PDB file of C-alpha atoms in Angstrom:
ATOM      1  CA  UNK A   1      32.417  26.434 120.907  1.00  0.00           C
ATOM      2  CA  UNK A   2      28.442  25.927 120.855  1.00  0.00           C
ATOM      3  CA  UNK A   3      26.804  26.200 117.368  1.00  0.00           C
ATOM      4  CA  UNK A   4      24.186  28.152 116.709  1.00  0.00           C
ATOM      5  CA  UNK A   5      21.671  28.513 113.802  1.00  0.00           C
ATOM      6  CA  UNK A   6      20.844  31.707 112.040  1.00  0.00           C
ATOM      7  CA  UNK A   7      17.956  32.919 109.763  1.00  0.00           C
ATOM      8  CA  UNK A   8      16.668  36.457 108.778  1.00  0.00           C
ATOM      9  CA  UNK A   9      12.994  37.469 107.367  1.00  0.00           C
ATOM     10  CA  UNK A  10      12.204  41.422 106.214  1.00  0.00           C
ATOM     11  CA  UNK A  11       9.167  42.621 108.542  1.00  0.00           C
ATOM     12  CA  UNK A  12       7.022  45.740 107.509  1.00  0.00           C
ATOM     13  CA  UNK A  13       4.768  47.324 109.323  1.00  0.00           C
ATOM     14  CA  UNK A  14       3.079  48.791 106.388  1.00  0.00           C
ATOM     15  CA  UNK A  15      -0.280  47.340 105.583  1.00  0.00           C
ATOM     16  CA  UNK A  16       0.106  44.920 102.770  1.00  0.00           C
ATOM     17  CA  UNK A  17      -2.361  45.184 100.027  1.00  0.00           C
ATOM     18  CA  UNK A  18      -4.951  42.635 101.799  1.00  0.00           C
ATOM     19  CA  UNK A  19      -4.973  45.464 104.256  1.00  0.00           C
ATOM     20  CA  UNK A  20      -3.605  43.022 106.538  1.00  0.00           C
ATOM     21  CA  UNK A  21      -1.878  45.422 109.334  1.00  0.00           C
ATOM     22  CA  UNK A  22       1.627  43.917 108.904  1.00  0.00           C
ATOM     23  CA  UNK A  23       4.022  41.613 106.443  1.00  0.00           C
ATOM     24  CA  UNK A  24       6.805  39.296 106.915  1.00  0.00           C
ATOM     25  CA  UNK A  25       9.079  37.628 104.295  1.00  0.00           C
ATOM     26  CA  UNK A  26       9.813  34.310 104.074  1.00  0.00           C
ATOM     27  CA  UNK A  27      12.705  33.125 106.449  1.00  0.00           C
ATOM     28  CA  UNK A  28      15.752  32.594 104.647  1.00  0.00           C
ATOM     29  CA  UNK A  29      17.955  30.916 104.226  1.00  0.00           C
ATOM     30  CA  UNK A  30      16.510  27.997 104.201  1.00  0.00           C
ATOM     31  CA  UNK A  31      18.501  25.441 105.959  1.00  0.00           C
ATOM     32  CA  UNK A  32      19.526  27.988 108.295  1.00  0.00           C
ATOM     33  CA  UNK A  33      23.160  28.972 108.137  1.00  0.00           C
ATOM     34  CA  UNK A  34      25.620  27.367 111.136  1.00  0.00           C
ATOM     35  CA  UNK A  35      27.740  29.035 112.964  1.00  0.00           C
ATOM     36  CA  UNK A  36      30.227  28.088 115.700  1.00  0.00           C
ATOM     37  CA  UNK A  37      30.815  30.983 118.247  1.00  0.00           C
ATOM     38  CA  UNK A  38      34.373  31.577 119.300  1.00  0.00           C
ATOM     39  CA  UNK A  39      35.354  33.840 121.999  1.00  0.00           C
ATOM     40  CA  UNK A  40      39.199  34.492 121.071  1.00  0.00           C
ATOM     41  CA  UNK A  41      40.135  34.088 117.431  1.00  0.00           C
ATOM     42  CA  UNK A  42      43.985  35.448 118.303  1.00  0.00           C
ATOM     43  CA  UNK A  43      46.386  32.660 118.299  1.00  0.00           C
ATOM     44  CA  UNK A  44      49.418  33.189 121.263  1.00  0.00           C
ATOM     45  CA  UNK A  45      52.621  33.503 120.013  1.00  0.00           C
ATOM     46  CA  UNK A  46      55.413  30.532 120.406  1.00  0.00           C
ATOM     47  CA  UNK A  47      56.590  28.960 123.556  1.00  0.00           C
ATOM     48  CA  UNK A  48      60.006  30.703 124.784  1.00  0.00           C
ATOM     49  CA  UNK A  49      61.495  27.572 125.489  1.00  0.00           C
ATOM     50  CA  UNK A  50      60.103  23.907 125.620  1.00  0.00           C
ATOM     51  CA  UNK A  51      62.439  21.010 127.026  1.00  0.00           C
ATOM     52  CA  UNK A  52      62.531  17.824 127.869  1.00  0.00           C
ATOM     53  CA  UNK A  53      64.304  15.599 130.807  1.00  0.00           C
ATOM     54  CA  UNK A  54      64.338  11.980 132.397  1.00  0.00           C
ATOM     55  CA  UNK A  55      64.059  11.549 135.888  1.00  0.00           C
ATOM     56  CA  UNK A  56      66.508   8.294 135.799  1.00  0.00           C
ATOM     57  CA  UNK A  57      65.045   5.306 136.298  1.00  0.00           C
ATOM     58  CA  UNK A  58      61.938   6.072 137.790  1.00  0.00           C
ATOM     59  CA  UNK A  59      60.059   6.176 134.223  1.00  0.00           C
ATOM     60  CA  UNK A  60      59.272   9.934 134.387  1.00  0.00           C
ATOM     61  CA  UNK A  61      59.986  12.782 131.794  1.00  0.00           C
ATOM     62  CA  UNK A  62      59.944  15.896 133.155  1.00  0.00           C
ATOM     63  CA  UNK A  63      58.208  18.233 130.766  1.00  0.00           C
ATOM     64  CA  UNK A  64      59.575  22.205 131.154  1.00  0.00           C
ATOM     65  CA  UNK A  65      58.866  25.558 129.574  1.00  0.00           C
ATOM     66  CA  UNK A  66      58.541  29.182 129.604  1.00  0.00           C
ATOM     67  CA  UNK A  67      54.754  30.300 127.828  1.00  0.00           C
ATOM     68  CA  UNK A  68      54.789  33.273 125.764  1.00  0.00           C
ATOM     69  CA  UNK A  69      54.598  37.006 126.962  1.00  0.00           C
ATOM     70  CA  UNK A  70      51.275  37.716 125.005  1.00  0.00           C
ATOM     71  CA  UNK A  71      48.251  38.278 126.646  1.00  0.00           C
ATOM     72  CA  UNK A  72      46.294  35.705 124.634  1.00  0.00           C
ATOM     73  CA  UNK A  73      48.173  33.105 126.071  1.00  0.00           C
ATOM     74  CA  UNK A  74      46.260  30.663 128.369  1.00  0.00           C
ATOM     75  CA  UNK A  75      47.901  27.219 128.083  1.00  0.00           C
ATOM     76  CA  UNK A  76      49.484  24.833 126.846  1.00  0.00           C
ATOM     77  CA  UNK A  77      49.197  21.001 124.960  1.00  0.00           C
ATOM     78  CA  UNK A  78      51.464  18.808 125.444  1.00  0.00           C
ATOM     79  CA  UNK A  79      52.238  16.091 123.187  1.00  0.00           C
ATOM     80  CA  UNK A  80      53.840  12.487 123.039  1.00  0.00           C
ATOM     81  CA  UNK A  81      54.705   9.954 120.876  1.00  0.00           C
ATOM     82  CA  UNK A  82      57.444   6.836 120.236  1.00  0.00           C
ATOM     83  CA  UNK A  83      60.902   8.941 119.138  1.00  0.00           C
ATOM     84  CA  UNK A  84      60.218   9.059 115.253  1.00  0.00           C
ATOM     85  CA  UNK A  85      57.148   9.289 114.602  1.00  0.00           C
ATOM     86  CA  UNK A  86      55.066  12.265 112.839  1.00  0.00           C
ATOM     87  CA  UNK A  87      53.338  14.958 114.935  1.00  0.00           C
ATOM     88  CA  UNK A  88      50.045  13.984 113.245  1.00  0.00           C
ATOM     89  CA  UNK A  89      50.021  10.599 115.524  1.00  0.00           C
ATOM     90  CA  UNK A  90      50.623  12.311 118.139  1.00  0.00           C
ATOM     91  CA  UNK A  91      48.810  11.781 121.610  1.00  0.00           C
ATOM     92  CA  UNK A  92      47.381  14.647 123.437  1.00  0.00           C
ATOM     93  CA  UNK A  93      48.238  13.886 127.074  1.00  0.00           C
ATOM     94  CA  UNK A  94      48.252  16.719 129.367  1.00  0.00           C
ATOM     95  CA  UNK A  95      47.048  20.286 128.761  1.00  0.00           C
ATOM     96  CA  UNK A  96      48.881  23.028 131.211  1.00  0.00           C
ATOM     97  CA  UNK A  97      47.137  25.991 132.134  1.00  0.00           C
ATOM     98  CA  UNK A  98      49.405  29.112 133.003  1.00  0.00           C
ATOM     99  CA  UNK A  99      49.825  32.942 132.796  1.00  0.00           C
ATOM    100  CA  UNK A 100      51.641  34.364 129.891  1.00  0.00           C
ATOM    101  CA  UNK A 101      55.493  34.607 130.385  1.00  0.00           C
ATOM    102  CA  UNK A 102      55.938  32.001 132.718  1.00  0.00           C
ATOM    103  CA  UNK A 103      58.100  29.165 133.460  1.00  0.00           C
ATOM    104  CA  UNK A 104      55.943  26.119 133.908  1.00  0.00           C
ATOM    105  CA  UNK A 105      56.578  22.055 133.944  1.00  0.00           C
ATOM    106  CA  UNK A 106      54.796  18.566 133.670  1.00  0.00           C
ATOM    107  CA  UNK A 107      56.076  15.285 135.255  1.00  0.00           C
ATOM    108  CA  UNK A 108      55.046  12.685 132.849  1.00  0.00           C
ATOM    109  CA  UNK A 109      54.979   9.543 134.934  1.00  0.00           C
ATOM    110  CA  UNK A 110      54.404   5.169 134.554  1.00  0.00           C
ATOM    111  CA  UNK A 111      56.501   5.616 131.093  1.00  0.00           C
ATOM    112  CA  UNK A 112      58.136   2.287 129.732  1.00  0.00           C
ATOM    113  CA  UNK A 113      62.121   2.750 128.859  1.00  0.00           C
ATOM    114  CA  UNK A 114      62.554   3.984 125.368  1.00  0.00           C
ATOM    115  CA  UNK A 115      62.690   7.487 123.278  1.00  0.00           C
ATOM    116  CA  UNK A 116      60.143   9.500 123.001  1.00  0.00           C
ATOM    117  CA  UNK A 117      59.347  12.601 121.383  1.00  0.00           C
ATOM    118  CA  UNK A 118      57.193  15.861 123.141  1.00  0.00           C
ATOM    119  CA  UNK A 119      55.533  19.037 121.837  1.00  0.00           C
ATOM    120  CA  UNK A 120      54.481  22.123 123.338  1.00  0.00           C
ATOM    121  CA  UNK A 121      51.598  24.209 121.753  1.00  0.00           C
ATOM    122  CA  UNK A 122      50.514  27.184 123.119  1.00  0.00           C
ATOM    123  CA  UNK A 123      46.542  27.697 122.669  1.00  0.00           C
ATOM    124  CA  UNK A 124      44.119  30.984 123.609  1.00  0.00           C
ATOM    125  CA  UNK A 125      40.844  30.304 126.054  1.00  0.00           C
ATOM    126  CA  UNK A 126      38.999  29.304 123.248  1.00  0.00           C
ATOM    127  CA  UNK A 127      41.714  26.394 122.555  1.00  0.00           C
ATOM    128  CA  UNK A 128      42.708  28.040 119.048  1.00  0.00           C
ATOM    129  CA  UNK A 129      46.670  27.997 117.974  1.00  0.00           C
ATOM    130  CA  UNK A 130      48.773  28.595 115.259  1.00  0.00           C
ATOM    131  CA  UNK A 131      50.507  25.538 114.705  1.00  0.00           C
ATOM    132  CA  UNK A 132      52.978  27.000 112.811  1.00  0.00           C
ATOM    133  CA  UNK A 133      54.118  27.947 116.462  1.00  0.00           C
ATOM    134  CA  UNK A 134      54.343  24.486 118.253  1.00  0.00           C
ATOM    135  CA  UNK A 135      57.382  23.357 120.042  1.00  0.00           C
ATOM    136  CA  UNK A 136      59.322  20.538 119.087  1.00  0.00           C
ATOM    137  CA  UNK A 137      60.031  17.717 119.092  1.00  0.00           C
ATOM    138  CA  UNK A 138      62.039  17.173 122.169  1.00  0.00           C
ATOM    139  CA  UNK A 139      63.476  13.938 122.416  1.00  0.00           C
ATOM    140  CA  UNK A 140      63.824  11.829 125.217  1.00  0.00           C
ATOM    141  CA  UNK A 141      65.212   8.492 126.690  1.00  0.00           C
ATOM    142  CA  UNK A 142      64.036   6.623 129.875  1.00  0.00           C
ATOM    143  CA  UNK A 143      65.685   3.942 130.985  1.00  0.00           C
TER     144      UNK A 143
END
């Protein structure tokens, strides 16, 4: 994820016609190019399963599913929003690290009654995914 800057210059070692014992180029290019270093450009592969449940009346929704079985798995985001509403306005509230091919669950807790919706999305170490892979959504009701 850090950004780095990157310029190149020819160097010879030739005299120049000065006689001067070595020449260098201008750098270039000039602004320096960026580029943001990312360790794992492999997306995982879909969640097996992703599914939702209310723990009755204690206003909890008990977030379960199995992660891929692909090695670039390393966790998974885990969405919420009011029942309804587009997975662009989604919130972002828990992120569950696991091994690939494993069962796995969240207890989402202090929820007010009403339906809600939940996606998974499975994301490598560097916190890339294909979102044509997410989960979802799941709806559910606490009362």
């Amino acid at each position: 994820g850090a950004t780095y800057e990157a310029q190149i210059r020819n160097y010879s070692g030739t005299a120049g016609p000065s006689g001067a014992s070595s020449k260098a180029s201008a750098w270039s290019p000039d602004p320096p190019n960026s580029i943001v270093a990312v360790a794992n450009q492999y997306p995982p592969a879909a969640l097996i399963s992703f599914t939702t449940s209310e723990n009755p009346g204690l206003g909890e929704v008990v977030v379960s599913f199995q992660a891929p079985n692909d090695a670039n798995y390393y966790a998974t985001r885990i969405y919420r929003a009011p029942a309804g509403t587009a997975f662009p306005s989604a919130a972002l509230v828990r992120t569950e690290y696991g091994i690939p091919n494993n069962t796995d669950s969240w207890t989402d807790t202090g929820l007010a009654p009403g339906d809600y919706d939940y996606w998974g999305e499975p994301i490598n170490s560097s916190g890339i995914t294909d979102g044509t892979v997410r989960s979802g959504p799941s709806t559910v009701t606490v009362t």
